[in-house]
Coordinates of C-alpha atoms and ligand atoms in Angstrom, one line a residue:
X1 CA -28.9 12.9 40.0
X2 CA -25.9 15.5 38.5
X3 CA -24.1 13.9 35.7
X4 CA -20.4 14.0 35.8
X5 CA -19.6 13.8 32.2
X6 CA -15.9 12.6 31.6
X7 CA -16.4 11.0 28.2
X8 CA -15.6 13.7 25.9
X9 CA -13.6 11.7 23.6
X10 CA -16.4 9.6 23.1
X11 CA -18.6 12.9 22.1
X12 CA -19.4 16.2 23.5
X13 CA -22.4 18.1 24.6
X14 CA -23.6 20.5 21.7
X15 CA -22.6 24.0 23.0
X16 CA -25.6 26.2 23.5
X17 CA -24.2 28.9 21.1
X18 CA -23.9 26.1 18.4
X19 CA -27.6 24.9 18.8
X20 CA -28.7 28.7 18.6
X21 CA -26.6 29.1 15.3
X22 CA -28.3 25.9 14.0
X23 CA -32.0 26.4 14.8
X24 CA -32.9 28.7 11.9
X25 CA -31.6 26.1 9.5
X26 CA -33.8 23.3 11.2
X27 CA -36.8 25.7 10.9
X28 CA -37.4 28.4 8.4
X29 CA -34.1 28.3 6.5
X30 CA -34.6 25.1 4.8
X31 CA -33.7 26.1 1.2
X32 CA -31.4 24.1 -0.8
X33 CA -27.9 25.6 -1.0
X34 CA -27.4 24.7 -4.6
X35 CA -31.0 26.3 -5.8
X36 CA -30.8 29.4 -7.9
X37 CA -33.2 31.3 -5.9
X38 CA -32.3 33.8 -3.1
X39 CA -34.1 31.9 -0.4
X40 CA -31.6 28.7 -1.2
X41 CA -28.7 31.2 -1.8
X42 CA -28.9 32.5 1.8
X43 CA -28.4 28.9 3.0
X44 CA -25.4 28.5 0.6
X45 CA -24.0 31.7 2.1
X46 CA -24.4 30.5 5.6
X47 CA -22.4 27.1 4.5
X48 CA -19.8 29.6 3.1
X49 CA -19.3 31.3 6.2
X50 CA -18.9 28.0 8.3
X51 CA -16.4 26.7 5.8
X52 CA -14.3 29.9 6.3
X53 CA -14.5 29.4 10.0
X54 CA -13.4 25.8 10.0
X55 CA -10.7 26.8 7.7
X56 CA -9.6 29.7 10.0
X57 CA -9.2 26.9 12.9
X58 CA -6.6 24.9 11.3
X59 CA -5.0 27.6 9.2
X60 CA -6.4 26.4 5.7
X61 CA -8.2 28.1 2.9
X62 CA -11.9 27.7 2.8
X63 CA -11.4 25.8 -0.8
X64 CA -9.6 23.1 1.1
X65 CA -12.5 22.3 3.3
X66 CA -14.8 19.3 2.2
X67 CA -17.8 18.6 4.5
X68 CA -18.5 15.0 5.2
X69 CA -21.1 13.0 7.2
X70 CA -18.6 12.2 10.0
X71 CA -14.9 11.6 11.0
X72 CA -15.3 8.0 9.7
X73 CA -16.1 9.2 6.3
X74 CA -13.6 11.6 6.2
X75 CA -10.9 9.1 7.2
X76 CA -12.2 6.7 4.6
X77 CA -12.2 9.3 1.9
X78 CA -8.8 10.4 2.3
X79 CA -7.5 6.8 2.0
X80 CA -9.8 6.0 -0.9
X81 CA -8.9 9.1 -2.8
X82 CA -5.3 8.3 -2.5
X83 CA -5.8 4.8 -3.7
X84 CA -8.1 5.8 -6.6
X85 CA -6.0 8.6 -7.7
X86 CA -2.7 6.3 -8.0
X87 CA -4.4 2.8 -8.9
X88 CA -0.9 1.2 -9.6
X89 CA 0.2 1.7 -6.0
X90 CA -1.0 -0.8 -3.5
X91 CA 0.8 -0.4 -0.3
X92 CA -0.5 1.7 2.7
X93 CA 1.1 2.6 6.0
X94 CA -0.8 3.1 9.2
X95 CA -0.3 2.3 13.0
X96 CA -1.4 -0.5 15.3
X97 CA -3.3 2.0 17.2
X98 CA -5.7 3.8 14.8
X99 CA -9.2 4.4 15.5
X100 CA -11.4 1.5 13.7
X101 CA -12.4 4.3 11.1
X102 CA -8.7 3.7 9.7
X103 CA -7.8 0.3 11.2
X104 CA -10.8 -1.6 9.9
X105 CA -10.5 -0.1 6.6
X106 CA -6.9 -1.1 6.4
X107 CA -7.8 -4.6 7.4
X108 CA -10.3 -4.8 4.7
X109 CA -7.9 -3.5 2.2
X110 CA -5.5 -6.0 3.2
X111 CA -8.2 -8.8 2.1
X112 CA -8.6 -6.9 -1.1
X113 CA -4.9 -7.6 -1.9
X114 CA -3.4 -4.4 -0.6
X115 CA -0.3 -4.5 1.4
X116 CA -0.6 -2.8 4.7
X117 CA 2.2 -1.9 7.2
X118 CA 1.0 -1.2 10.7
X119 CA 3.6 0.4 12.6
X120 CA 4.1 -0.6 16.0
X121 CA 4.4 1.6 19.3
X122 CA 6.3 1.1 22.4
X123 CA 5.1 0.6 26.1
X124 CA 4.5 4.3 26.3
X125 CA 2.4 4.4 23.1
X126 CA 5.2 6.2 21.1
X127 CA 5.5 5.4 17.4
X128 CA 8.3 3.5 16.2
X129 CA 9.5 6.1 13.6
X130 CA 12.6 3.9 12.2
X131 CA 10.1 1.3 11.4
X132 CA 7.7 3.7 9.7
X133 CA 10.4 5.3 7.7
X134 CA 12.0 2.0 6.6
X135 CA 8.9 0.8 5.0
X136 CA 8.1 3.7 2.8
X137 CA 8.5 2.6 -0.6
X138 CA 7.8 3.4 -4.3
X139 CA 4.5 1.3 -4.0
X140 CA 3.3 3.5 -1.1
X141 CA 0.1 5.2 -2.0
X142 CA -0.7 6.9 1.2
X143 CA 0.5 7.0 4.9
X144 CA -2.3 7.6 7.3
X145 CA -1.3 8.2 10.9
X146 CA -3.5 9.8 13.8
X147 CA -2.4 12.9 15.3
X148 CA -3.6 12.2 19.0
X149 CA -4.8 8.8 20.4
X150 CA -8.4 8.6 21.4
X151 CA -7.8 6.2 24.1
X152 CA -4.5 7.5 25.8
X153 CA -4.2 10.9 24.4
X154 CA -0.6 10.2 23.2
X155 CA 0.5 12.6 20.4
X156 CA 2.4 11.6 17.5
X157 CA 5.1 13.9 15.9
X158 CA 2.9 14.7 12.8
X159 CA 4.9 17.6 11.6
X160 CA 8.1 15.7 11.5
X161 CA 6.4 12.5 10.1
X162 CA 4.6 14.7 7.3
X163 CA 7.7 16.2 6.4
X164 CA 9.5 12.9 5.9
X165 CA 6.7 11.3 4.1
X166 CA 6.4 14.4 1.7
X167 CA 10.1 14.0 0.8
X168 CA 9.2 10.7 -0.6
X169 CA 6.4 12.0 -2.5
X170 CA 3.9 9.9 -0.9
X171 CA 0.5 11.3 0.2
X172 CA 0.2 12.0 3.9
X173 CA -3.1 11.9 5.9
X174 CA -3.7 12.4 9.5
X175 CA -6.9 11.6 11.5
X176 CA -7.0 14.8 13.8
X177 CA -10.4 14.0 15.0
X178 CA -9.3 13.9 18.7
X179 CA -6.6 16.7 18.2
X180 CA -8.7 19.7 16.6
X181 CA -10.0 21.8 19.5
X182 CA -7.7 20.4 22.1
X183 CA -4.3 21.5 20.9
X184 CA -3.3 23.8 18.1
X185 CA -3.6 22.6 14.6
X186 CA -2.1 24.6 11.9
X187 CA -1.9 23.2 8.3
X188 CA 0.5 26.0 7.7
X189 CA 2.9 24.5 9.9
X190 CA 2.2 20.8 9.5
X191 CA 2.9 19.6 5.8
X192 CA -0.2 17.3 6.0
X193 CA -1.9 16.6 2.7
X194 CA -5.2 15.5 4.1
X195 CA -6.7 15.9 7.6
X196 CA -9.9 14.5 9.4
X197 CA -12.1 16.2 11.8
X198 CA -15.4 15.4 13.4
X199 CA -18.2 17.9 14.6
X200 CA -19.3 16.0 17.7
X201 CA -15.8 15.9 19.2
X202 CA -15.8 20.0 19.4
X203 CA -19.5 20.5 20.7
X204 CA -21.1 20.6 17.4
X205 CA -23.6 17.8 16.6
X206 CA -23.0 14.2 15.5
X207 CA -23.2 13.3 11.7
X208 CA -20.9 16.0 10.3
X209 CA -17.3 15.9 9.5
X210 CA -14.6 17.6 7.7
X211 CA -11.8 16.5 5.4
X212 CA -9.0 19.3 4.7
X213 CA -7.6 18.5 1.3
X214 CA -4.3 20.5 0.5
X215 CA -4.4 22.4 -2.6
X216 CA -2.8 20.2 -5.1
X217 CA -3.2 16.8 -3.7
X218 CA -4.1 14.0 -5.9
X219 CA -7.9 13.2 -5.1
X220 CA -10.7 11.4 -6.5
X221 CA -14.1 11.7 -4.6
X222 CA -15.1 8.7 -2.7
X223 CA -19.2 9.5 -2.6
X224 CA -20.1 10.1 -6.1
X225 CA -23.1 12.1 -6.9
X226 CA -23.9 15.8 -7.3
X227 CA -21.5 18.7 -7.8
X228 CA -21.5 19.7 -4.1
X229 CA -18.3 20.4 -2.4
X230 CA -16.7 21.3 -5.5
X231 CA -17.4 17.9 -6.8
X232 CA -15.4 16.4 -4.2
X233 CA -18.3 14.9 -2.1
X234 CA -21.9 14.5 -3.7
X235 CA -25.1 14.8 -1.5
X236 CA -27.0 17.7 -0.4
X237 CA -25.6 19.3 2.5
X238 CA -26.4 18.8 6.1
X239 CA -26.8 22.5 6.4
X240 CA -27.9 23.0 10.1
X241 CA -25.0 20.8 11.2
X242 CA -22.4 22.4 9.0
X243 CA -23.6 25.8 10.5
X244 CA -23.1 24.1 13.8
X245 CA -19.5 23.0 13.0
X246 CA -18.7 26.4 11.9
X247 CA -19.7 27.9 15.2
X248 CA -17.9 25.4 17.1
X249 CA -15.0 26.0 15.1
X250 CA -15.2 29.8 15.9
X251 CA -15.6 29.1 19.6
X252 CA -12.8 26.6 19.7
X253 CA -10.5 29.1 18.2
X254 CA -11.6 32.2 20.4
X255 CA -12.3 30.4 23.7
X256 CA -12.1 26.6 24.1
X257 CA -8.3 26.2 23.0
X258 CA -7.4 28.8 25.6
X259 CA -9.5 27.0 28.4
X260 CA -7.4 23.7 27.8
X261 CA -4.8 24.8 30.4
X262 CA -7.4 24.9 33.0
X263 CA -8.7 21.5 31.5
X264 CA -5.2 20.1 31.9
X265 CA -5.0 21.2 35.5
X266 CA -8.2 19.5 36.2
X267 CA -7.0 16.3 34.2
X268 CA -3.7 16.2 36.3
X269 CA -5.5 16.8 39.7
X270 CA -7.7 13.9 39.0
X271 CA -4.7 11.7 37.9
X272 CA -2.6 12.6 40.7
X273 CA -5.3 12.2 43.3
X274 CA -6.3 8.7 41.8
X275 CA -2.6 7.5 42.0
X276 CA -2.3 8.8 45.5
X277 CA -5.3 7.0 46.7
X278 CA -5.5 3.8 44.9
X279 CA -2.7 1.4 45.1
X280 CA -1.6 -0.6 42.1
X281 CA -2.8 2.1 39.7
X282 CA -0.7 3.6 36.9
X283 CA -1.2 5.8 33.8
X284 CA -1.3 4.2 30.3
X285 CA 0.8 6.2 27.8
X286 CA 3.4 8.8 27.4
X287 CA 2.5 11.4 30.2
X288 CA 4.6 14.1 28.7
X289 CA 3.4 14.0 25.2
X290 CA -0.5 13.7 25.6
X291 CA -3.8 15.6 24.9
X292 CA -4.5 18.1 27.9
X293 CA -7.8 16.4 28.6
X294 CA -7.3 12.5 28.3
X295 CA -6.0 10.1 31.1
X296 CA -6.2 6.3 30.8
X297 CA -5.9 4.9 34.3
X298 CA -5.0 1.1 34.8
X299 CA -6.6 -0.3 38.0
X300 CA -4.9 -3.6 38.3
X301 CA -6.9 -6.8 39.1
X302 CA -10.4 -5.4 38.6
X303 CA -12.7 -5.4 35.4
X304 CA -13.2 -2.0 33.6
X305 CA -16.9 -2.5 32.9
X306 CA -17.4 -3.3 36.6
X307 CA -15.9 0.1 37.5
X308 CA -18.0 1.7 34.9
X309 CA -21.3 0.2 36.2
X310 CA -20.5 1.1 39.7
X311 CA -19.5 4.7 38.7
X312 CA -22.7 4.9 36.6
X313 CA -24.8 4.7 39.9
X314 CA -23.2 8.1 40.8
X315 CA -23.7 9.5 37.4
X316 CA -19.9 9.4 36.5
X317 CA -19.6 8.8 32.9
X318 CA -16.3 7.5 31.5
X319 CA -15.1 4.7 29.2
X320 CA -13.2 1.4 29.6
X321 CA -10.2 0.1 27.8
X322 CA -11.8 -3.1 26.4
X323 CA -13.7 -3.7 23.2
X324 CA -16.8 -4.3 25.2
X325 CA -19.0 -3.0 22.6
X326 CA -18.2 -5.9 20.4
X327 CA -19.3 -8.0 23.2
X328 CA -16.0 -9.4 24.3
X329 CA -14.0 -8.2 27.1
X330 CA -10.6 -8.3 25.4
X331 CA -8.4 -5.4 26.2
X332 CA -8.5 -2.8 23.4
X333 CA -6.2 -3.1 20.4
X334 CA -4.4 0.1 21.5
X335 CA -3.6 -1.2 25.1
X336 CA -2.6 -4.6 23.5
X337 CA -0.3 -2.7 21.1
X338 CA 1.3 -0.9 23.8
X339 CA 2.0 -4.3 25.6
X340 CA 0.0 -3.2 28.7
X341 CA -0.3 -6.5 30.9
X342 CA -3.5 -8.2 30.7
X343 CA -4.3 -7.5 34.4
X344 CA -3.8 -3.9 33.9
X345 CA -5.3 -3.4 30.5
X346 CA -8.5 -5.1 31.6
X347 CA -9.1 -2.6 34.5
X348 CA -8.2 0.6 32.5
X349 CA -10.4 3.5 32.4
X350 CA -10.4 6.6 30.0
X351 CA -11.4 9.9 31.6
X352 CA -11.6 12.6 29.0
X353 CA -12.5 16.1 30.2
X354 CA -13.8 19.1 28.3
X355 CA -14.5 22.8 28.6
X356 CA -17.6 22.2 30.7
X357 CA -15.9 20.1 33.4
X358 CA -15.3 21.9 36.8
X359 CA -13.4 21.2 40.1
X360 CA -16.5 19.7 41.7
X361 CA -16.6 17.0 38.9
X362 CA -13.3 16.1 39.8
X363 CA -13.9 16.0 43.6
X364 CA -16.7 13.8 42.8
X365 CA -14.7 11.3 40.9
X366 CA -12.0 11.2 43.5
X367 CA -14.4 10.9 46.3
X368 CA -16.4 7.8 44.6
X369 CA -14.0 6.0 42.5
X370 CA -11.4 4.8 45.3
X371 CA -13.8 2.9 47.5
X372 CA -15.4 1.4 44.3
X373 CA -12.0 0.0 43.4
X374 CA -11.5 -1.2 47.0
X375 CA -14.9 -3.0 47.0
X376 CA -14.3 -4.6 43.6
X377 CA -10.9 -5.9 44.5
X378 CA -12.2 -7.2 47.8
X379 CA -14.3 -9.5 45.4
X380 CA -11.4 -10.3 43.0
X381 CA -9.4 -13.7 43.4
X382 CA -6.6 -12.2 41.4
X383 CA -6.2 -9.2 43.8
X384 CA -6.0 -11.5 46.7
X385 CA -3.5 -13.8 45.0
X386 CA -1.1 -10.9 44.1
X387 CA -1.3 -9.6 47.4
X388 CA -0.3 -13.1 48.9
X389 CA 2.6 -13.3 46.6
X390 CA 3.9 -9.7 47.4
X391 CA 3.4 -10.7 51.2
X392 CA 5.4 -13.8 50.6
X393 CA 8.2 -11.8 49.1
Ligands
LIG1 N1 -11.0 9.1 14.5 C1 -10.9 9.0 15.9 C2 -9.4 9.1 16.6 C3 -11.9 9.0 16.7 O1 -11.7 9.0 18.1 C4 -13.5 9.0 16.2 C5 -14.4 8.9 17.2 O2 -14.2 8.3 18.2 C6 -13.4 8.8 15.0 C7 -12.2 8.8 14.0 C8 -14.8 8.7 14.2 O3 -15.5 9.9 14.3 P1 -17.0 9.7 13.8 O4 -17.7 9.3 15.0 O5 -17.4 11.3 13.5 O6 -17.1 8.9 12.7

């Protein structure tokens, strides 16, 4: 069965060119990049090259790039770095819709006695900027706000927020894990102090991340050990994955970002066809300010997990809008924060496309999904109840 992979915000395929670039470093080029000998030095040179390519993708200098173990580590490092560098400051500002890499850390900091402001969003997923600016204070150590939401794709106005936060002399970090590679990100234009990325969202392997740290930013390392990464992250480098990240960054800059217009057309066709064919379907989030590859579609009165299981029989891969990984069917914190009604949040499916998707993929989803929703609704007492109510006027 052919797989129709529409779950690129969860993870992406390692690009063949990326794998090719990595292979020598999993085979004969196994030297330690910190070694004095030429054999290790060659590997050090490959890391240097990867650092330059990643820096290029976001308009940074190579010295501002710190390789980490994943996006989660980058997020945690940024927040801890700011807190450790300013131990007298006890306030953190973030949003209600962050990825758990920031949200769970913020919740655990609250238990440790830090004061946390979780900025709310409206029904379209737009951030309440007044709320954010009102809560900045002398005591604020860091503001951490995602660039693009992983569930809805909604974009926050990072340039404007970073500028305002900087005027208060507060450190600003953005989780750009979903933004990089899908939209242009350039730290020469966006006055962010720190920015997180993750390899496996841009066709590099899992288990490698990047934290961009602007020159002059107050920073104390989170992972303390050797002198690697200029003393900012201890631990022998994950050489092959770093080389893969470098290759992916190069391809993102030269090819994939340009392909996003095509990906957006696929996404829009998918979205419009589903809205046309399925009654009581709607899009979660601001349709005008979103990533080009993401759509979160709510199918009222059905369960997202049932939709996923039935799509799975046709090889269609997507994600639901509930926190099913935690064993509960609670709608996700993102959809709850947006006030999406329970009946819609429960049946929300995220499709996230990428450069390897084709028109045939969209045709398959558009052919298979509407009958699935019909079948599930037929079995749903809530659907029949809602229809009866509408008929009774
Ligand atoms: N931040 C966002 C917005 C994400 O979507 C993800 C992964 O889904 C992460 C952080 C975590 O990245 P990683 O899986 O590399 O730890």
